[in-house]
mmCIF file of C-alpha atoms and ligand atoms in Angstrom:
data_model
loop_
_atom_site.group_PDB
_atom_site.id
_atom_site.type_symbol
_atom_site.label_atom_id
_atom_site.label_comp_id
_atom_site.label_asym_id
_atom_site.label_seq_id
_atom_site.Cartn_x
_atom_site.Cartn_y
_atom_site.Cartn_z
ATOM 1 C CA UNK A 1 111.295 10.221 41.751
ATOM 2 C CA UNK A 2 108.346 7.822 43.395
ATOM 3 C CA UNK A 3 106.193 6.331 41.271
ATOM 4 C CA UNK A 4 102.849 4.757 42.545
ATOM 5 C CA UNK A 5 100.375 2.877 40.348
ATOM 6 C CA UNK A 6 96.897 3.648 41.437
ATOM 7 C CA UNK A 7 95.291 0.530 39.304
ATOM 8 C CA UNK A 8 94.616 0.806 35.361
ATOM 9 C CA UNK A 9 96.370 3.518 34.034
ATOM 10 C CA UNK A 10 96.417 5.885 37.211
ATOM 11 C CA UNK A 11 99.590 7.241 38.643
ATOM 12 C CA UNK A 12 100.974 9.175 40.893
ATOM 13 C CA UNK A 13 104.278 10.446 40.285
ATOM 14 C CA UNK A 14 106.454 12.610 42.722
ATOM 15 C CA UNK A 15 108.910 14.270 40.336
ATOM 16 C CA UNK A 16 110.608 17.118 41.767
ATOM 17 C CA UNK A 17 108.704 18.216 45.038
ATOM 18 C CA UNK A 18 105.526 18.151 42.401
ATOM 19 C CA UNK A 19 102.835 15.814 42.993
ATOM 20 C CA UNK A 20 101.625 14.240 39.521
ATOM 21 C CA UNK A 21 98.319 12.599 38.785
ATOM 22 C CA UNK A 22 97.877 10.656 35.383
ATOM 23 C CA UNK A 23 94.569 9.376 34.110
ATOM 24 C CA UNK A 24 93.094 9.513 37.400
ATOM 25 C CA UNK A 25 90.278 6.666 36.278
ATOM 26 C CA UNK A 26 89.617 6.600 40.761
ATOM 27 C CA UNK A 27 85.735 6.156 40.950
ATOM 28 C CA UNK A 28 84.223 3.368 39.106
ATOM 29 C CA UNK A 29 87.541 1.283 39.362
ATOM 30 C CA UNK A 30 87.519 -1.738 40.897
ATOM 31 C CA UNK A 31 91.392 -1.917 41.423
ATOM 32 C CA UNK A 32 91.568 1.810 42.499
ATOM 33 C CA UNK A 33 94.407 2.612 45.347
ATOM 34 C CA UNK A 34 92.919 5.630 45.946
ATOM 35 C CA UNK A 35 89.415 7.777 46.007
ATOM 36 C CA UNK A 36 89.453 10.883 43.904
ATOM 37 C CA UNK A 37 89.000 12.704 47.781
ATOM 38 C CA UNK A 38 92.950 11.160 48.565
ATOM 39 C CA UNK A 39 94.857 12.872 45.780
ATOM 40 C CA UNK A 40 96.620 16.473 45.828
ATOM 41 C CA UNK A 41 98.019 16.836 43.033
ATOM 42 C CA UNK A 42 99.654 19.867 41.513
ATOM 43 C CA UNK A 43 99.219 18.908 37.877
ATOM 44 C CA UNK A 44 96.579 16.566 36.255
ATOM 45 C CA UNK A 45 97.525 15.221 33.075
ATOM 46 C CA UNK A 46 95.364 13.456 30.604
ATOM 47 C CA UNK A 47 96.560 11.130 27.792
ATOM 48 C CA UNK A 48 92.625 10.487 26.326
ATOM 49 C CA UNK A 49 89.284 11.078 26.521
ATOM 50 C CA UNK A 50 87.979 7.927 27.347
ATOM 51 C CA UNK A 51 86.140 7.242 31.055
ATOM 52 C CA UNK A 52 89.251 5.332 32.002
ATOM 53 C CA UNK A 53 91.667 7.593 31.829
ATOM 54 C CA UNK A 54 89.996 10.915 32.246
ATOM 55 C CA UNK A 55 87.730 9.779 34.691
ATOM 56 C CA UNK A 56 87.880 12.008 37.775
ATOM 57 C CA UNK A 57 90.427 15.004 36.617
ATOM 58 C CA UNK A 58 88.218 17.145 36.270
ATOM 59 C CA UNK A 59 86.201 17.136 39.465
ATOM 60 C CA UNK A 60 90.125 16.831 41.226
ATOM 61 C CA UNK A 61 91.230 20.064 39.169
ATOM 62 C CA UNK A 62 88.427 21.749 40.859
ATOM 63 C CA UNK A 63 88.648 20.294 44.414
ATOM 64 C CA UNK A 64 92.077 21.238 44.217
ATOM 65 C CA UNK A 65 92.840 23.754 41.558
ATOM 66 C CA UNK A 66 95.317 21.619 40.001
ATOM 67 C CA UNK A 67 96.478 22.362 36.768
ATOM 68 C CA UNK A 68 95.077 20.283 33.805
ATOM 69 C CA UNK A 69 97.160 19.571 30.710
ATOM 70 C CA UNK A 70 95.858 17.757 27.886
ATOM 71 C CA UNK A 71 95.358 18.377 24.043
ATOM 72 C CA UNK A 72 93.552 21.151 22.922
ATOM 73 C CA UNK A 73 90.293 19.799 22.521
ATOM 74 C CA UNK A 74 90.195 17.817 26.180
ATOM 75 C CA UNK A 75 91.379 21.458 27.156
ATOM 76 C CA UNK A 76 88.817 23.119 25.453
ATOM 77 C CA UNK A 77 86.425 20.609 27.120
ATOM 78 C CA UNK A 78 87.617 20.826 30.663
ATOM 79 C CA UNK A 79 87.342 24.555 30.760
ATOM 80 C CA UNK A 80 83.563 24.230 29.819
ATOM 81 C CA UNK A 81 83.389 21.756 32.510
ATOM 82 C CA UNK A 82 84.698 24.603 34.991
ATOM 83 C CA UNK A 83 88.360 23.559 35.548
ATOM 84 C CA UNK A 84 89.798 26.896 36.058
ATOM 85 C CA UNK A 85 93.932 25.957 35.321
ATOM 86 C CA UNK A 86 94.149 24.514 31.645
ATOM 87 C CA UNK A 87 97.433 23.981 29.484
ATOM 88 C CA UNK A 88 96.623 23.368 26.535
ATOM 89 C CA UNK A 89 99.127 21.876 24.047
ATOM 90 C CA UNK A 90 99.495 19.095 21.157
ATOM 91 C CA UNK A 91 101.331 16.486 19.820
ATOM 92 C CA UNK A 92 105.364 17.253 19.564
ATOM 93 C CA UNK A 93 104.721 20.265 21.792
ATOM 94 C CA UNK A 94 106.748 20.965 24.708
ATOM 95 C CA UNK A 95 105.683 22.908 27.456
ATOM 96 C CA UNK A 96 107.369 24.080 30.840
ATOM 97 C CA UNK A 97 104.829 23.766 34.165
ATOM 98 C CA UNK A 98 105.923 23.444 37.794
ATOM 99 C CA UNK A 99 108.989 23.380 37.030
ATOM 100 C CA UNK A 100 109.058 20.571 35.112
ATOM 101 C CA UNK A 101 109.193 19.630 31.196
ATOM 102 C CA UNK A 102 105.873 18.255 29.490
ATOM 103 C CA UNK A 103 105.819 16.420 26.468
ATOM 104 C CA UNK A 104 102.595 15.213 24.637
ATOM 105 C CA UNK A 105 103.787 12.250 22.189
ATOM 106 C CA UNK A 106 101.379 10.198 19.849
ATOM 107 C CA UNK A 107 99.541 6.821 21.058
ATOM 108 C CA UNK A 108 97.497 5.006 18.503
ATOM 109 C CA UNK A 109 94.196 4.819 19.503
ATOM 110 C CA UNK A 110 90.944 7.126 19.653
ATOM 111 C CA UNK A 111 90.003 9.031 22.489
ATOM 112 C CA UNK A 112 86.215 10.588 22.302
ATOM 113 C CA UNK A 113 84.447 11.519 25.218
ATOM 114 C CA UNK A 114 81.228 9.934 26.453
ATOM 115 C CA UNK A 115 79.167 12.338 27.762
ATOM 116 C CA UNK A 116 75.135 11.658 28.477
ATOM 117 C CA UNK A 117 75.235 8.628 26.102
ATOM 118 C CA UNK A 118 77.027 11.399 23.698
ATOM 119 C CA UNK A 119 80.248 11.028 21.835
ATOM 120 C CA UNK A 120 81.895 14.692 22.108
ATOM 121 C CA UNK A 121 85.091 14.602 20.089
ATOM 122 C CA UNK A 122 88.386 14.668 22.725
ATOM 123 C CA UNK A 123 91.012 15.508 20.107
ATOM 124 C CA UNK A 124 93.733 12.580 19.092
ATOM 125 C CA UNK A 125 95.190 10.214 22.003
ATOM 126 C CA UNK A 126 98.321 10.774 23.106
ATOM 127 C CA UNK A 127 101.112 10.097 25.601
ATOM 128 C CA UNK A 128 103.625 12.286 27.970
ATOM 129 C CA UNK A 129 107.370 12.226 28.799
ATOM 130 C CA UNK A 130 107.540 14.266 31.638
ATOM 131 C CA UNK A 131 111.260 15.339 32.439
ATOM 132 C CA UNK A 132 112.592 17.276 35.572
ATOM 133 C CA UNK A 133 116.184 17.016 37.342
ATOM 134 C CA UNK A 134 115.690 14.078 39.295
ATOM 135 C CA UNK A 135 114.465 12.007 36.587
ATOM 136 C CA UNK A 136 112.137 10.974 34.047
ATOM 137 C CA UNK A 137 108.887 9.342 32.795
ATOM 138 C CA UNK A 138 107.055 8.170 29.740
ATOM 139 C CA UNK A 139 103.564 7.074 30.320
ATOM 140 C CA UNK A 140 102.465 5.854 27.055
ATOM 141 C CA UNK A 141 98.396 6.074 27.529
ATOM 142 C CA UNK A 142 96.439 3.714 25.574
ATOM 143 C CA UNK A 143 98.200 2.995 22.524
ATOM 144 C CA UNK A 144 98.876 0.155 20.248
ATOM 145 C CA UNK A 145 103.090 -0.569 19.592
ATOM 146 C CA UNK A 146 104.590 1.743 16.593
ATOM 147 C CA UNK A 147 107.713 2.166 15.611
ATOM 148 C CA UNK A 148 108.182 5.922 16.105
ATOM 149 C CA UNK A 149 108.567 5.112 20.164
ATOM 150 C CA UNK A 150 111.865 4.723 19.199
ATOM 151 C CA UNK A 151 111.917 8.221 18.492
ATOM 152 C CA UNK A 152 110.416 9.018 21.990
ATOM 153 C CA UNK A 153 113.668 7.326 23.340
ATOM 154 C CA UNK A 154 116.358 8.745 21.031
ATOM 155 C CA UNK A 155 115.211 12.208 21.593
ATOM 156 C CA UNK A 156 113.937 12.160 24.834
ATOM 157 C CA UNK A 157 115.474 9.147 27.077
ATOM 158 C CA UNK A 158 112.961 7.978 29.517
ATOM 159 C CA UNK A 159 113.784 6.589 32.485
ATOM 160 C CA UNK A 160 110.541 4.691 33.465
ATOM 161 C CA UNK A 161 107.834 3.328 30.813
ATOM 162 C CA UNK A 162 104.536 3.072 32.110
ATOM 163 C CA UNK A 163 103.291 0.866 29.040
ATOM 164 C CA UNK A 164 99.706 -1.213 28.655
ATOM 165 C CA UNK A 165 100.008 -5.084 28.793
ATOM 166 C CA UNK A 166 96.680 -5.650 28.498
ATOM 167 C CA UNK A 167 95.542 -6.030 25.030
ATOM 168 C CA UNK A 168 92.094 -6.039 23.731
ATOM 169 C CA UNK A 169 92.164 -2.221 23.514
ATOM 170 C CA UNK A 170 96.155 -1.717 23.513
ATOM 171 C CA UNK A 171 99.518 -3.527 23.504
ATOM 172 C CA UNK A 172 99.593 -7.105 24.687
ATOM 173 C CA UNK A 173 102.992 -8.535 26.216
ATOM 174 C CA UNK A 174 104.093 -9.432 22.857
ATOM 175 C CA UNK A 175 103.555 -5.545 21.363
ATOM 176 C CA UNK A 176 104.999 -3.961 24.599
ATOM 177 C CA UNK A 177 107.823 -6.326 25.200
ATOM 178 C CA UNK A 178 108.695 -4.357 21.652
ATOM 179 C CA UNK A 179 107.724 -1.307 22.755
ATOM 180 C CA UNK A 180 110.953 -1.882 25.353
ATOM 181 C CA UNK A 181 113.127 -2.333 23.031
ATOM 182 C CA UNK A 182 112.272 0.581 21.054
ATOM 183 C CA UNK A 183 112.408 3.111 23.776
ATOM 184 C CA UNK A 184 114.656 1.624 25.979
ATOM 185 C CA UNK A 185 113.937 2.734 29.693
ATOM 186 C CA UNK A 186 116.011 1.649 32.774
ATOM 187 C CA UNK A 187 112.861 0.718 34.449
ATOM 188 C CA UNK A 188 108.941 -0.497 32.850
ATOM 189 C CA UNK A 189 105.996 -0.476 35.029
ATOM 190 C CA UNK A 190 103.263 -2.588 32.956
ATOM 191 C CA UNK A 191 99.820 -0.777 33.397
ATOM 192 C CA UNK A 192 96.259 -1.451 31.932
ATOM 193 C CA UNK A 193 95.613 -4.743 32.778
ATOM 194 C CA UNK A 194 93.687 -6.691 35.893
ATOM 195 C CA UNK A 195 91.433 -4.076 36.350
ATOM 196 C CA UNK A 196 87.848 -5.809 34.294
ATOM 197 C CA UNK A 197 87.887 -9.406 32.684
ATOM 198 C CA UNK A 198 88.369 -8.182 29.349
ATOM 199 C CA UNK A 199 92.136 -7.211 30.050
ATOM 200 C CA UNK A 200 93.248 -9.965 32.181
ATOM 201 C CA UNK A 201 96.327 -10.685 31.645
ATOM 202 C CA UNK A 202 99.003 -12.184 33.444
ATOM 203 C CA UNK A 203 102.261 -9.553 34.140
ATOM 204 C CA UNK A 204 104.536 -12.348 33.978
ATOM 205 C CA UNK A 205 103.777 -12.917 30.325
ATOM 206 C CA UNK A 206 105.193 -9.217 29.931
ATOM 207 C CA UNK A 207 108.181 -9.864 31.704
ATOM 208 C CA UNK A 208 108.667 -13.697 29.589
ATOM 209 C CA UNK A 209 108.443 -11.416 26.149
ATOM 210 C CA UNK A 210 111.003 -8.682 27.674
ATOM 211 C CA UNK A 211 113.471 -11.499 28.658
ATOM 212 C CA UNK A 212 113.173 -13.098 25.427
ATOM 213 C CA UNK A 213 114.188 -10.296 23.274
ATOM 214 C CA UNK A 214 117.608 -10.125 25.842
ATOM 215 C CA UNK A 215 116.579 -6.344 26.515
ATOM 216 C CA UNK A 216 118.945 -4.731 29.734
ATOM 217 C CA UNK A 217 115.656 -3.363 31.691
ATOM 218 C CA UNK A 218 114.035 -3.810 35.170
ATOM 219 C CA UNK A 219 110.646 -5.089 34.787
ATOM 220 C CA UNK A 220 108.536 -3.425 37.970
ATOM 221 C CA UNK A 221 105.428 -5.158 38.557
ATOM 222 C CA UNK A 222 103.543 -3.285 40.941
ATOM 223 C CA UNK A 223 100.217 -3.927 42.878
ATOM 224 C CA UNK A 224 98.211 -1.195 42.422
ATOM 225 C CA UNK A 225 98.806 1.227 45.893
ATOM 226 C CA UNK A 226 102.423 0.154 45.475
ATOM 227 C CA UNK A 227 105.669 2.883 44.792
ATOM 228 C CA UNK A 228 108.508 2.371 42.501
ATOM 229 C CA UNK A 229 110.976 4.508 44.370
ATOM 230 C CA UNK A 230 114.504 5.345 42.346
HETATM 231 ZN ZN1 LIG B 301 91.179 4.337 25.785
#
């Protein structure tokens, strides 16, 4: 599995032989490894509807004909936007694309859609555990800490957390450092952070509060264009 942070919440993941794009927030961000003209990806998966995060999958999913998963409602929305391959799904659902396993897990958060200066509702937030046979992910979207991660690790054992350090509109270092402990990964990748002045935050806080609580994990800070390869 290769793992490359794209800045903010974007990812590329390699899982497989399939080529995975989360959040692909590409234009409009500052810290972006990547233009949305620089990513094939075979599935497109989107944890909210917020600018960040779905940002550019649907013009990608059209460029490319990857396949869009998201909850119903982001689903519903992308089709009316013309994205022709949708999987829709929900919250504790399970579904089986490429090959691969797709879980959509809860995030605590909100997730409308901006559209024209419009709010157009996008369904709850949420997060995925993708799982093939050459590992596993858990990329928790925007999401404040709850306890029910633990959950998300008991039934579903994660080996790499992407989780949001950047507070103001999720986790801090403090929350996720938490969040570690209740899922309990091999490997965390903090995300959401550095990209605007709002969430500056310094990764080495993050990997202070993960130390502190004695939890056995490897703490991999990236630079956004960089690959986590294991
Ligand atoms: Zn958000």
């Amino acid at each position: 599995m290769k793992v490359t942070w794209l800045g903010h919440a974007a990812f590329e993941v390699e899982l497989d032989g399939v080529n995975i794009l989360v959040d692909p927030f590409l234009s409009g961000n500052p810290k972006a490894a990547k233009s949305p003209d620089e990513v094939e990806p075979d599935l497109v998966l989107v944890t909210h509807g917020h600018g960040d995060h779905l940002g550019d999958a649907i013009d990608i999913c059209k460029r490319t004909g990857a396949t869009l998963v998201a909850i119903y409602e982001i689903a519903v929305y992308a089709q009316s936007q013309g994205v022709e391959n949708v999987e829709e799904m929900n919250i504790g659902g399970t579904i089986e694309v490429e090959g691969l396993e797709v879980v959509q897990v809860p995030a605590l958060h909100s997730s409308e859609i901006v559209e024209d200066g419009e709010i157009v509702a996008g369904g709850t937030p949420t997060g995925y555990v993708v799982m093939g046979s050459d590992g596993s992910f858990y990329h928790a979207g925007d999401t404040g800490v709850f306890k029910d991660m633990e959950i998300i690790g008991e039934l579903y054992e994660p080996e790499v957390a992407m989780l949001p350090i950047g507070s103001r509109f999720t986790m801090g270092p403090k929350e996720a450092a938490l969040a570690v402990e209740l899922i309990e990964p091999e490997v965390v990748i903090p995300m959401h952070y550095g990209t605007f002045p709002p969430i500056e935050v310094d990764p080495e806080d993050f990997v202070k509060e993960v130390e502190k609580r004695g939890v056995d994990v490897e703490v991999v800070v990236l630079e956004p264009g960089e690959t986590w390869e294991g």
